[in-house]
Every structure is written in structure tokens, then in C-alpha cells.
mmCIF file of C-alpha atoms in Angstrom:
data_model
loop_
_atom_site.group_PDB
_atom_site.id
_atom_site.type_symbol
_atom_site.label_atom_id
_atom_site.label_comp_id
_atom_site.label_asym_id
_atom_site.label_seq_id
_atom_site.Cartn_x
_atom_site.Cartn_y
_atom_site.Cartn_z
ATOM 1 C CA UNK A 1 -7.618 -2.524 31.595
ATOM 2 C CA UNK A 2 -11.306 -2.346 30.288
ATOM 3 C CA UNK A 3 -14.163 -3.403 32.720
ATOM 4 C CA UNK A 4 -15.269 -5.865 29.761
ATOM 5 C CA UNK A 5 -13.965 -8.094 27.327
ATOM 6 C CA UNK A 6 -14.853 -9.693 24.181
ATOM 7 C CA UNK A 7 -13.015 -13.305 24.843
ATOM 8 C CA UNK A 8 -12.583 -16.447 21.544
ATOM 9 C CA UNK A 9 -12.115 -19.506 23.856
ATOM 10 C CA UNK A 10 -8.688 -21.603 23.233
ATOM 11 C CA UNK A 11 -10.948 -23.692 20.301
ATOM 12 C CA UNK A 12 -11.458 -20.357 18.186
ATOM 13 C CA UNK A 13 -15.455 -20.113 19.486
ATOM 14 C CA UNK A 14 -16.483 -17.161 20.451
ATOM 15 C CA UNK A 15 -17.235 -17.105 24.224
ATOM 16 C CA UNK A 16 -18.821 -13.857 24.115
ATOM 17 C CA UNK A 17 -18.294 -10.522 26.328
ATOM 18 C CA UNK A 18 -17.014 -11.063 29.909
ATOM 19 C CA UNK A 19 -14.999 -9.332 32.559
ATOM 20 C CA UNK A 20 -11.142 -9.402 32.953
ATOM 21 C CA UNK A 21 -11.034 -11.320 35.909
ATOM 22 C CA UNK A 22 -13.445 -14.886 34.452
ATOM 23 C CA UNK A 23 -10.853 -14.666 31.403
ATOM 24 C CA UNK A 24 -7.834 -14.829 33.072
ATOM 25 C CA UNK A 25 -9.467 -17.678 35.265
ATOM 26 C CA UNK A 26 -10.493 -19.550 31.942
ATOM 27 C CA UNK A 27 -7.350 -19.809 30.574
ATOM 28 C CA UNK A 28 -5.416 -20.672 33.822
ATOM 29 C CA UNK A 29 -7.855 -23.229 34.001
ATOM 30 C CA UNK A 30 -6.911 -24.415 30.070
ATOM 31 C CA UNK A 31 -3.530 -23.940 31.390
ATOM 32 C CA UNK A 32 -2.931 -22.042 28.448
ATOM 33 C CA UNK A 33 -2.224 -17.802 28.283
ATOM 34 C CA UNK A 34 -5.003 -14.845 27.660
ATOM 35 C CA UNK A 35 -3.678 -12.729 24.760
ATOM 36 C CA UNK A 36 -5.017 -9.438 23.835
ATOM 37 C CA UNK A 37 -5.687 -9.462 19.719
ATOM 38 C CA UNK A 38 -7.129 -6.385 19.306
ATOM 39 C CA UNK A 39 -6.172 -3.423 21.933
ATOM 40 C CA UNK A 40 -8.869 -0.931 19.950
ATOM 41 C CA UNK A 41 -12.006 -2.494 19.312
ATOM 42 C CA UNK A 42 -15.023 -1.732 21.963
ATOM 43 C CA UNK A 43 -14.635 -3.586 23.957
ATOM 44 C CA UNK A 44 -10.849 -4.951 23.515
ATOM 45 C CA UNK A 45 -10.641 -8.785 21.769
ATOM 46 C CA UNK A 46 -8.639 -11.371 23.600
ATOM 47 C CA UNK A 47 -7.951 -14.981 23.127
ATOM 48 C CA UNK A 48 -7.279 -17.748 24.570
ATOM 49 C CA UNK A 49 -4.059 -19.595 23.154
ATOM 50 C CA UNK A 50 -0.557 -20.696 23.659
ATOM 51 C CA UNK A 51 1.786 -17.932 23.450
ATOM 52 C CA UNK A 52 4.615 -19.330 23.075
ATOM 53 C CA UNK A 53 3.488 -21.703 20.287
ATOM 54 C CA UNK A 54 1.980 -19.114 18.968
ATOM 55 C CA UNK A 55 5.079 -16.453 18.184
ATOM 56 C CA UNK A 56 7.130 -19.618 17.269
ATOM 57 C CA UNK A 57 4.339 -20.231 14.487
ATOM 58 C CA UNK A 58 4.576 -16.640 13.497
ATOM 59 C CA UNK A 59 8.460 -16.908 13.458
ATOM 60 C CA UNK A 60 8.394 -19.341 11.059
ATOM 61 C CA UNK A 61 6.109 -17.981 8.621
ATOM 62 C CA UNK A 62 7.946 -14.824 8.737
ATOM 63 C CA UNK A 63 11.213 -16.771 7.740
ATOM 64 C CA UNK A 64 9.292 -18.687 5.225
ATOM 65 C CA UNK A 65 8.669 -15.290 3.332
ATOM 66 C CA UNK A 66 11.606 -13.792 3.856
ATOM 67 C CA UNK A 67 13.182 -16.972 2.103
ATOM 68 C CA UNK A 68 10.763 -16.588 -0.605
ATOM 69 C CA UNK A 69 11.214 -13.205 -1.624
ATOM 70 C CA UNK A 70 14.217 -11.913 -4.020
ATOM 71 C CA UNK A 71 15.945 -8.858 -3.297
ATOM 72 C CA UNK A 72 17.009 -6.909 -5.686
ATOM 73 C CA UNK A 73 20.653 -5.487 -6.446
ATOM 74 C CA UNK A 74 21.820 -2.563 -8.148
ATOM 75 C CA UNK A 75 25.047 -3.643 -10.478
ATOM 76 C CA UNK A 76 27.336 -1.340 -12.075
ATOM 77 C CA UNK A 77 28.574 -0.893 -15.405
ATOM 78 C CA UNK A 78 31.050 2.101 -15.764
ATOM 79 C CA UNK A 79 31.470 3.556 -19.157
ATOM 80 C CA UNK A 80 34.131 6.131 -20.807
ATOM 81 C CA UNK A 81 33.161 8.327 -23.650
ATOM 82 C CA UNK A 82 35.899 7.039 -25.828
ATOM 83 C CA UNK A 83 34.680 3.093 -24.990
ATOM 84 C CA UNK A 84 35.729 0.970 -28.073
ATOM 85 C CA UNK A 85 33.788 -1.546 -29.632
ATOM 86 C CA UNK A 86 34.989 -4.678 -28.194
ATOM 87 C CA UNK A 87 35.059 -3.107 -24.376
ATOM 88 C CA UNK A 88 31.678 -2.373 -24.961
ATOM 89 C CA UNK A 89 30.442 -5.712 -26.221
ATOM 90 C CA UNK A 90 32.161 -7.229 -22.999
ATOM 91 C CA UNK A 91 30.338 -4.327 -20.644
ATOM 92 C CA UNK A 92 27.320 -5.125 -22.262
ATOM 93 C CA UNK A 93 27.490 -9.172 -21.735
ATOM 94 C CA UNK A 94 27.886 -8.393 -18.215
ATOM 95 C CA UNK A 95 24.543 -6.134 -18.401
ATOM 96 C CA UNK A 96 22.754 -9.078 -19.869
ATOM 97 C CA UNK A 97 24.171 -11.470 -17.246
ATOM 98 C CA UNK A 98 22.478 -9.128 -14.529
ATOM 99 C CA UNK A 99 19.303 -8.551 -16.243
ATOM 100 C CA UNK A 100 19.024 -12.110 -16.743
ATOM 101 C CA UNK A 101 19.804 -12.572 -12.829
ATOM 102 C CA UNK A 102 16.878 -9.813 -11.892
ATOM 103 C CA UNK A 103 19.369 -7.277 -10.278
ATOM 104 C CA UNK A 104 18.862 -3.551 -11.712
ATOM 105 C CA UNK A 105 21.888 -2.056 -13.738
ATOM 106 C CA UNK A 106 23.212 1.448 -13.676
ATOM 107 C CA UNK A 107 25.134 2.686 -16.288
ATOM 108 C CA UNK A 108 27.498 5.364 -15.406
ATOM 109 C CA UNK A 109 28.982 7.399 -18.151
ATOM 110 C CA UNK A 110 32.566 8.882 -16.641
ATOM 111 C CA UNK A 111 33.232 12.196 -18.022
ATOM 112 C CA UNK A 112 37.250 13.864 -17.527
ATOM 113 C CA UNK A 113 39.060 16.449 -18.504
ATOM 114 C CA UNK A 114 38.302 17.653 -22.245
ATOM 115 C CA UNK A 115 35.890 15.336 -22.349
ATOM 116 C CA UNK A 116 33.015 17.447 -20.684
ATOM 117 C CA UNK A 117 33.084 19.611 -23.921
ATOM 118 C CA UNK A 118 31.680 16.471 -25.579
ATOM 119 C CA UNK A 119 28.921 15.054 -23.752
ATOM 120 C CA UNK A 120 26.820 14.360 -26.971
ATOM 121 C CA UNK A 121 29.510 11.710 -26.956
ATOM 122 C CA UNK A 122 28.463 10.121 -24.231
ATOM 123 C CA UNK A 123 24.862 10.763 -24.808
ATOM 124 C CA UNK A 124 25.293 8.900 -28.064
ATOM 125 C CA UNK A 125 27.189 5.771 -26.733
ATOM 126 C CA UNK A 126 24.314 5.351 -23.848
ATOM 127 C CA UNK A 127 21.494 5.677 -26.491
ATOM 128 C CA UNK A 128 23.424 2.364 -27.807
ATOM 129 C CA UNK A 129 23.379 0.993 -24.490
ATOM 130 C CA UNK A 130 19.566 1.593 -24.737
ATOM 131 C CA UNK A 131 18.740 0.827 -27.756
ATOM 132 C CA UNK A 132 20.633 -2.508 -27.177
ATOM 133 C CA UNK A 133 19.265 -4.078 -24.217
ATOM 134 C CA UNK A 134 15.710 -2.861 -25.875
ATOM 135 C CA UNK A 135 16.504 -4.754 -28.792
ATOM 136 C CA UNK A 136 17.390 -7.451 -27.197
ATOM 137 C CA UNK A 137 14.281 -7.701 -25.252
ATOM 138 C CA UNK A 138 16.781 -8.071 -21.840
ATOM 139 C CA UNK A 139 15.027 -5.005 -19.709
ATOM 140 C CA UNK A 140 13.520 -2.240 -19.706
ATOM 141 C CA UNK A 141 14.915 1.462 -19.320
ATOM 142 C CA UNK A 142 13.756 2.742 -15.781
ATOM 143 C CA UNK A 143 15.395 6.313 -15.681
ATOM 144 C CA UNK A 144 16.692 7.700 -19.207
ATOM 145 C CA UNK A 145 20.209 9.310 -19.134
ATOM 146 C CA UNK A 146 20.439 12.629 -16.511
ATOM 147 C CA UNK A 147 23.817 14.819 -16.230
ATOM 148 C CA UNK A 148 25.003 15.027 -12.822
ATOM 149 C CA UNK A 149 28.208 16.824 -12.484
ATOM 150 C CA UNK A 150 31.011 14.777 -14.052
ATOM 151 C CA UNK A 151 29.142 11.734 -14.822
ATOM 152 C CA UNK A 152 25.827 10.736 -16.709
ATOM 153 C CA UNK A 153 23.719 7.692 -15.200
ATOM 154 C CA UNK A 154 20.649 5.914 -16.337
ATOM 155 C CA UNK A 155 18.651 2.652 -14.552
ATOM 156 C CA UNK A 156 17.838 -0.750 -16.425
ATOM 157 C CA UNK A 157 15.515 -2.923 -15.011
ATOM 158 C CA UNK A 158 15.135 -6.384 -15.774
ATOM 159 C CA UNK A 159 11.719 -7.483 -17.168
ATOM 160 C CA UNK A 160 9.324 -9.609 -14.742
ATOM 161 C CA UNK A 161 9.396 -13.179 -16.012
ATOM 162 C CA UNK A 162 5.357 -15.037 -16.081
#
């Protein structure tokens, strides 16, 4: 405990610099609790207020922004090298739809077998993918495609609505 504190009365004034001891009297006699605000400062800040009210108020504003905020998902689309036309236009719908929600999408290009040999394939079918959502001004491309092992992924992230 420092011999000397800097002490805001219960009404936010500033009461000045005074021991320990004649705070903790003030705010028993306020009826109210002495709160240290600033542990660092020379010499330490306290106040006097109502703890309890006090962390409830906090509480609440903390729940207010955590209400506020949106988190963000990362969906899934899962793609083949031989995809055909119409299983693509129904993958890509369900891109739009989480674009359009504000979740991220990664597109994972599956590779088996034979098809490793032919990974221009797949290259070429996710440069549709990107040239796609691009076109249709749905989100932006956040990681371009990257080979790792068996599969080929790239991120989509929606674009901020004003």
C-alpha cells in the first residue's frame, strides 16, 4: 500500500492527494467502497464508487458489444477436378449465399488417384471459381490457390457493405 493517494470523491471531483487511512474513512462514511483505478500512476488513483453497481454496469456494456459484433465463419465448398457444369453452378450458389451472409469461403480442390498428374485441371476450374465471384462483384479473393499435398485451397472473403 502507498503512504499517499490521489483520491476522485464518489461525485467524480477530484479530492486531491491524501493518505490511505482518510480514504477508506471517506467512503465508509459515503457508505459506498474505495476502488483502486490506477495501480501505476505516482501516487496510485482511487475512487470512490459503488462496486458492485459498478461491475454490473461494466457487465452490461460488455454484453452489449458482444451482441453487436458479427463473427465470422469459414464455409466450405469442396470441389473435384472433373466437377461438371451444373454441380458447379449449384456449388457456386451456395458460395454466393455465404458471401452474401459475411462468412469467409474456402474452396477446396480434392485431388485422387490419377488425378494428381493433372492439377492444371484443377488450377483451371478454381480460376473460374475466381473469376466468377469477381465478376459478380460477391467478394473478394483473400489467398489465391496454394498446393498442399492432395488438395488445393484458396480463401474468399465477402466484401464490407457501407
Amino acid at each position: 500500500m502507498a503512504p499517499e493517494i490521489r483520491l476522485i470523491g464518489a461525485d467524480g471531483q477530484n479530492v486531491g492527494v491524501v493518505s490511505p487511512d482518510r480514504a477508506n474513512a471517506m467512503a465508509r462514511e459515503a457508505g459506498l467502497d474505495l476502488v483502486e483505478i490506477s495501480p501505476n500512476a505516482k501516487p496510485p488513483v482511487c475512487k470512490i464508487m459503488d462496486l458492485g453497481k459498478f461491475k454490473y454496469e461494466q457487465q452490461k456494456r460488455e454484453a452489449e458489444a458482444r451482441k453487436k459484433q458479427k463473427i465470422i465463419e469459414v464455409k466450405e465448398v469442396k470441389f473435384r477436378p472433373n466437377t461438371d457444369t451444373h454441380d458447379f453452378d449449384v456449388k457456386m450458389r451456395n458460395v454466393y449465399k455465404f458471401l452474401e451472409n459475411g462468412d469467409k469461403v474456402k474452396i477446396t480442390m480434392r485431388f485422387r488417384g490419377r488425378e494428381m498428374a493433372h492439377q492444371n485441371l484443377g488450377l483451371q476450374l478454381l480460376k473460374r471459381v475466381e473469376e466468377a465471384v469477381v465478376e459478380a462483384e460477391a467478394g473478394k479473393i483473400e489467398a489465391h490457390p496454394k498446393t498442399e499435398g492432395r488438395q488445393m485451397t484458396m480463401m474468399i472473403g465477402p466484401i464490407a457493405k457501407t
